[in-house]
Coordinates of C-alpha atoms in Angstrom, one line a residue:
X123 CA 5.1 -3.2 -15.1
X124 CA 4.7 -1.2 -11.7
X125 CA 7.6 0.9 -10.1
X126 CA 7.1 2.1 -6.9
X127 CA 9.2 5.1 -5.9
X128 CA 9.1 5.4 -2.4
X129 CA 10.2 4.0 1.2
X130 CA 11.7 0.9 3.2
X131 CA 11.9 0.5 6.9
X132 CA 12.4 -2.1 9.0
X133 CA 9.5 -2.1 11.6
X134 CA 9.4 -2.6 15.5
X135 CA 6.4 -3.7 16.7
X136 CA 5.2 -4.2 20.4
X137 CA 1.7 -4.9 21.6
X138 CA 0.1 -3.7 24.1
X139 CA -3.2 -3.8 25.8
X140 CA -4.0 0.2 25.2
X141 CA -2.3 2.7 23.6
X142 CA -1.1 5.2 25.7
X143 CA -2.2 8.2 26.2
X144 CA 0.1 11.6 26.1
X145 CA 3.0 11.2 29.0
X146 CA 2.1 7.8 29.9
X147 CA 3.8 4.4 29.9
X148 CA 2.5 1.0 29.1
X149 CA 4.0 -2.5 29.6
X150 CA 3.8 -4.9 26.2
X151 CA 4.8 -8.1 25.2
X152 CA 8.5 -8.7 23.6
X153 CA 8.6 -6.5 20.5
X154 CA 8.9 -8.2 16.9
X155 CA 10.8 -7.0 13.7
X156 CA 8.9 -7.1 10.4
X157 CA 10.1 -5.7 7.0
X158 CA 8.2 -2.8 5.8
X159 CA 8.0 0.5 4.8
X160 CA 5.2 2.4 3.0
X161 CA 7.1 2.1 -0.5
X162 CA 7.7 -1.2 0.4
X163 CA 5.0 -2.9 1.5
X164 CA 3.4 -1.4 -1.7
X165 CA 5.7 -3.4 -4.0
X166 CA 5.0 -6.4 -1.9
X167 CA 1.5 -6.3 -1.9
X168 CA 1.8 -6.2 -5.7
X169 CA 3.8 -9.2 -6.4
X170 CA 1.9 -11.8 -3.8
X171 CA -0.7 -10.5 -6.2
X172 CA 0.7 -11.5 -8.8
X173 CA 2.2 -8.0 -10.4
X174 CA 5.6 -7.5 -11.9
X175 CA 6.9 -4.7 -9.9
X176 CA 10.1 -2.6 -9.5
X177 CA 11.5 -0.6 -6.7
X178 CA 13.1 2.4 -6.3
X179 CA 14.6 3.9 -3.0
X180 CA 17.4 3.6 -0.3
X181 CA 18.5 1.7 2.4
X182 CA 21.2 1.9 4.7
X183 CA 24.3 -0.1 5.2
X184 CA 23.8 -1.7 7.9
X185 CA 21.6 -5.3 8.7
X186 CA 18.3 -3.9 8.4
X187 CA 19.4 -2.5 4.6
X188 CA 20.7 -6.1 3.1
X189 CA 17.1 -7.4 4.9
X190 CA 15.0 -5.6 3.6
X191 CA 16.7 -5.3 -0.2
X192 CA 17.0 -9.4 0.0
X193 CA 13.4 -9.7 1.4
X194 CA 11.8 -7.7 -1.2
X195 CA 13.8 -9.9 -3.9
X196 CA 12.7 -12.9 -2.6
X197 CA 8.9 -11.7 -2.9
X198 CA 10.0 -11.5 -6.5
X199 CA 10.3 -7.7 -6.4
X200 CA 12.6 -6.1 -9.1
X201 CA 15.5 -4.5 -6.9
X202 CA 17.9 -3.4 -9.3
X203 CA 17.1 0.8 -8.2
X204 CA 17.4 0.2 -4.1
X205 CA 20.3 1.9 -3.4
X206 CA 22.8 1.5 -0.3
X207 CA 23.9 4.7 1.4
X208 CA 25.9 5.3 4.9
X209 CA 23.9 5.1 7.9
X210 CA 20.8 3.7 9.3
X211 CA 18.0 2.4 7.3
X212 CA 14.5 3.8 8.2
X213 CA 13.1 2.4 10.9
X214 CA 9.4 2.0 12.3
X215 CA 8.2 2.1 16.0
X216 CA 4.7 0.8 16.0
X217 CA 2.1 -0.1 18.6
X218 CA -0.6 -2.3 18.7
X219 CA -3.9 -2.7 20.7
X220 CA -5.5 -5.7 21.1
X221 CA -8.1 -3.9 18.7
X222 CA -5.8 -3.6 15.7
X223 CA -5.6 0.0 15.9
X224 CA -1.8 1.8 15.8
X225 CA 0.5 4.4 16.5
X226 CA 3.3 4.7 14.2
X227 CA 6.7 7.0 14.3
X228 CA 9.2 6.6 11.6
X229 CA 12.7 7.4 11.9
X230 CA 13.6 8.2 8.4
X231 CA 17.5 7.0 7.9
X232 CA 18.1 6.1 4.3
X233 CA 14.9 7.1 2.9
X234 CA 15.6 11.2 3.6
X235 CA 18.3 10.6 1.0
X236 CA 16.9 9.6 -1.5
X237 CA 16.9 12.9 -3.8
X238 CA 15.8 13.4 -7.1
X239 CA 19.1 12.7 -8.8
X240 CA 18.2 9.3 -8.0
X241 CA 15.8 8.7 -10.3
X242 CA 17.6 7.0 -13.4
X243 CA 14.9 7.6 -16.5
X244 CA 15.7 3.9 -17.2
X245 CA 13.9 3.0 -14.4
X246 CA 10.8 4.1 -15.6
X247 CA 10.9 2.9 -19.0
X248 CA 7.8 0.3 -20.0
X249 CA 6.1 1.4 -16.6
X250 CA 2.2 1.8 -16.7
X251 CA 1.9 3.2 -13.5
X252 CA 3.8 4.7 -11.0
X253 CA 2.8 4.4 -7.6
X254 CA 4.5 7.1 -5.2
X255 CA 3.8 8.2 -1.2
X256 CA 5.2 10.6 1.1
X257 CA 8.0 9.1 3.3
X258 CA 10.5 10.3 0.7
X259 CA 11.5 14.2 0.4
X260 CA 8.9 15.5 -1.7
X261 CA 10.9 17.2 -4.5
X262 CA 11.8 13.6 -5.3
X263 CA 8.2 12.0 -5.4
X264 CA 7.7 15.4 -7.7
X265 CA 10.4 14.1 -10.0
X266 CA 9.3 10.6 -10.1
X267 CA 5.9 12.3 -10.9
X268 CA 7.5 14.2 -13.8
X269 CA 9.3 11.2 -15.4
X270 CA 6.7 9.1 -15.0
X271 CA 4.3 11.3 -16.9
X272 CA 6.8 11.8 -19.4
X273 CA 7.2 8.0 -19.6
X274 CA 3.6 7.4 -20.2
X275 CA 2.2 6.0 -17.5
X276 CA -0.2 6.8 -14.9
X277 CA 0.6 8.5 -12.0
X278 CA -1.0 7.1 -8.3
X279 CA -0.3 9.1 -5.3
X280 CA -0.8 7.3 -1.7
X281 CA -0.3 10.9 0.0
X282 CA 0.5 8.9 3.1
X283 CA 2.0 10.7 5.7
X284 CA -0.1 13.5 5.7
X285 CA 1.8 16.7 4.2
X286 CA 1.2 19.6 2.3
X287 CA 1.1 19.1 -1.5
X288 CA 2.5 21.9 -3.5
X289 CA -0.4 21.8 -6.8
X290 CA 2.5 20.8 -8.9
X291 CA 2.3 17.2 -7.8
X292 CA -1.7 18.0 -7.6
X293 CA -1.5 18.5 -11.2
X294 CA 0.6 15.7 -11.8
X295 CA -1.2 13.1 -10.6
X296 CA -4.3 10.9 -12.1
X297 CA -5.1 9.4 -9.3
X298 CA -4.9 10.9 -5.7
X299 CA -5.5 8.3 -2.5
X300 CA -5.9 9.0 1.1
X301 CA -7.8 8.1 4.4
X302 CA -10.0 10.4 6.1
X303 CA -7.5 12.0 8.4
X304 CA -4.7 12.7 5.4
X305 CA -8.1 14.2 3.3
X306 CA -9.3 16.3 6.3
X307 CA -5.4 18.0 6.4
X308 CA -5.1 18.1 3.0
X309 CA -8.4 19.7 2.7
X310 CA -8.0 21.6 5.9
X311 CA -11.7 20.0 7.4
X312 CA -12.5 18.3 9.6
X313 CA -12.4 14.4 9.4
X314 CA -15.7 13.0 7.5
X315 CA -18.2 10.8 9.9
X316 CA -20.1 8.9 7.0
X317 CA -19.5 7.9 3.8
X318 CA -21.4 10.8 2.9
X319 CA -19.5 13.3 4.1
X320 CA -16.1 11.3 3.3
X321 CA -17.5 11.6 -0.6
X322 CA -18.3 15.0 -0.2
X323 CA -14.5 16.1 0.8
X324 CA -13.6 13.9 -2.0
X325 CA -15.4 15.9 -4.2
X326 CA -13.4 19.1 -2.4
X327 CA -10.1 17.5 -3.2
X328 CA -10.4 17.0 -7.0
X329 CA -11.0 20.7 -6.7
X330 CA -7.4 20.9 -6.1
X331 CA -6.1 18.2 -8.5
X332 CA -8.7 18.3 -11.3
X333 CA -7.5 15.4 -13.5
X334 CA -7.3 12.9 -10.8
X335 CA -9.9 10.6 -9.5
X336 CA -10.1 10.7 -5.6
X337 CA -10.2 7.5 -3.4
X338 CA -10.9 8.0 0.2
X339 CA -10.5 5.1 2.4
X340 CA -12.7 4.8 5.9
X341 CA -11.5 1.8 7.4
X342 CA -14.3 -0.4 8.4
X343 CA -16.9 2.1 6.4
X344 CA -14.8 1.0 3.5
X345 CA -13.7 3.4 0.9
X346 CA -15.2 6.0 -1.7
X347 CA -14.4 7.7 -5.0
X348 CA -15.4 11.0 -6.9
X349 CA -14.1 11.2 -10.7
X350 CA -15.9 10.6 -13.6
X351 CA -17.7 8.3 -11.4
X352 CA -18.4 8.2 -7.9
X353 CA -19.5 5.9 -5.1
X354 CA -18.8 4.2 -1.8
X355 CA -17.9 0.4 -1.6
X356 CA -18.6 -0.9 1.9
X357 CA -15.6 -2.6 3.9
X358 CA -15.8 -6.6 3.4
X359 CA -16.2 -7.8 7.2
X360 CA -13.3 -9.4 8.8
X361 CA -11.8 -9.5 12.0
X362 CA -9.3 -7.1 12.6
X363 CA -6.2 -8.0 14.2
X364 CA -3.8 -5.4 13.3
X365 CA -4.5 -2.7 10.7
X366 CA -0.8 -1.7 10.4
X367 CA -0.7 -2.6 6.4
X368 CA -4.2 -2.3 5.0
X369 CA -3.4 0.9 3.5
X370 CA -0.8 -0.2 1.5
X371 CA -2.5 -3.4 0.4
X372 CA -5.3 -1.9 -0.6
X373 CA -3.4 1.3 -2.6
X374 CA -1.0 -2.1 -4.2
X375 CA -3.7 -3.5 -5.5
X376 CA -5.6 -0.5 -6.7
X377 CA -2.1 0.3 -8.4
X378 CA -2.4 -3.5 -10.2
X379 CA -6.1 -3.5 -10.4
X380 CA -5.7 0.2 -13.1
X381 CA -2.2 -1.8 -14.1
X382 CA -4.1 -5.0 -15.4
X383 CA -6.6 -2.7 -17.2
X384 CA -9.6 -3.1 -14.6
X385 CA -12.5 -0.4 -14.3
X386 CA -12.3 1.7 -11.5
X387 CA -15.4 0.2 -9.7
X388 CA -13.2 -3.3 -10.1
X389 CA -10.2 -2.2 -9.6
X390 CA -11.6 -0.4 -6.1
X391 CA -13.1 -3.4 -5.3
X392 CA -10.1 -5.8 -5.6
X393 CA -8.3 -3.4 -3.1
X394 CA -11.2 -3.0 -0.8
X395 CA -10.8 -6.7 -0.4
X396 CA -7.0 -6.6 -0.4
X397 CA -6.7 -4.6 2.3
X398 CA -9.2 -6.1 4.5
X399 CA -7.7 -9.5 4.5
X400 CA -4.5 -7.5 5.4
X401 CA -6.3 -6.4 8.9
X402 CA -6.5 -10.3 9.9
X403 CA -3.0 -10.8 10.3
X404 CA -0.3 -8.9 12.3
X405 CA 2.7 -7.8 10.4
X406 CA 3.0 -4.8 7.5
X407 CA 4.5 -7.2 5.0
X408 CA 3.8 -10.3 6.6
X409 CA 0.0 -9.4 6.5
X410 CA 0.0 -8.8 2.9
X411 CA -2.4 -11.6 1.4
X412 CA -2.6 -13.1 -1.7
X413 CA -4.0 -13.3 -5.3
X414 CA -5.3 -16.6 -4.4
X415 CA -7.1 -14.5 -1.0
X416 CA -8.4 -12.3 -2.6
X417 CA -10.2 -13.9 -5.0
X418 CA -11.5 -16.3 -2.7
X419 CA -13.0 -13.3 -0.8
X420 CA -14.6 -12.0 -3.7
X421 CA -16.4 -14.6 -5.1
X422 CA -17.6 -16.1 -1.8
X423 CA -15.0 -19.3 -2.0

């Protein structure tokens, strides 16, 4: 079992044919609602794969809440720990170029509430790995951290927004992943070029969190790793349509990958793929592929 402790939102997508720059307006085409949310999409990304997964976080009561709690039960997502609070759910404004590329603001509603009194310790018992993010106040993904290590499982941190990490949650973790912008802040460098210098930085990072392995993701360079091993994995080619999700279907499978007992250079490998198949369609959650996908990409079929 997986629980993911971290966000839902309800995203608003419109594409256009460049982002914009600073102070400028663009025209797109009729904007689109998709369930997601980094938390979220996480837990979905798990069950299409065929993971048993839990989630735990807030949403608001209003009629983005009740869709996104009854969409992530219908993906066969264990809902029992999604709360309902007053107000707005958390919301997603997101554009789209005809490239895939993205700009993303969050309005954070329901998921700024959830607090670390939240966090039942029955939610977290027969968990083998927790898999947390950053669009929840951080004292709370520092609790989940804490009961999850006390629980037994292993601890995977998607530090995704980009914030700074107090080296309690550094020292909590076993696994820290990020792309090459959140490593460059975290780090306080400038963003790696090649895999190269992205596996250098990584190197940097478990510096800061010493028991955890370091996976830094590249987008079409594909992603490396620095722990007791160390490598790069090149990006499976596909066309991109919108890259919205990737990151969340490839840090769901990683999560299910070390879940289902899988080596690190499988278990990187099976999200590598995941996560490009999740560039071919638009959509966070609607682009989520799965198990059958995946495997078909990996073995060629």
């Amino acid at each position: 079992m997986i629980l993911v402790v971290g966000s839902l939102n309800m995203d608003l997508v419109l594409r256009v044919k460049r982002l914009p720059r600073p102070g400028e307006t663009v025209l797109g085409e009729d904007y689109e609602t998709h369930p997601g949310g980094k938390g979220a999409n996480q837990a979905v990304a798990i069950a299409r794969l065929g993971g048993k997964v839990r989630m735990l976080g807030r949403v608001g009561e209003d009629p983005f809440g009740q869709a996104l709690k009854s969409g992530l039960a219908q993906e066969g997502v264990d809902v029992t720990w999604v709360l309902e609070t007053p107000g707005p759910s958390g919301t997603a404004f997101i554009l789209v170029d005809p490239e895939g590329q993205n700009q993303i603001a969050v309005a954070p509603g329901a998921n700024a509430r959830l607090v670390p009194e939240d966090l039942p310790i029955t939610a977290f018992q027969g968990v083998g790995v927790v898999l947390l993010q950053l669009e929840i106040p951080l004292e709370t993904v520092v609790r989940a951290a804490t009961l999850g290590r006390k629980a037994g499982a292993r601890i995977l941190l998607n530090a995704a927004p980009a914030h700074a990490l107090p080296s309690e949650i550094l020292q909590s973790v076993d696994l820290l992943l990020v792309n090459e912008v959140e490593a460059a802040q975290l780090a306080e460098a400038s963003p790696p070029r090649t895999p190269e210098e992205a596996l250098a930085l990584a190197r940097q990072l478990r510096g800061r969190a010493p028991q955890a392995q370091v996976v830094l993701t590249l987008g079409a360079q594909g992603a490396v790793w620095s722990g007791t091993e160390e490598g790069h994995f090149p990006a499976f080619p596909v066309r991109a349509v919108d890259t919205t999700a990737a990151g969340d279907a490839f840090a769901g499978a990683l999560a299910l990958g070390l879940a289902e007992g899988q080596n690190m250079r499988a278990a990187l490998r099976f999200a590598n793929a995941a996560g490009a198949l999740a560039t071919t369609r638009p959509g966070a959650q609607p682009s989520l592929p799965f198990r059958d996908e995946v495997e078909a990409l990996l073995f060629g079929r």
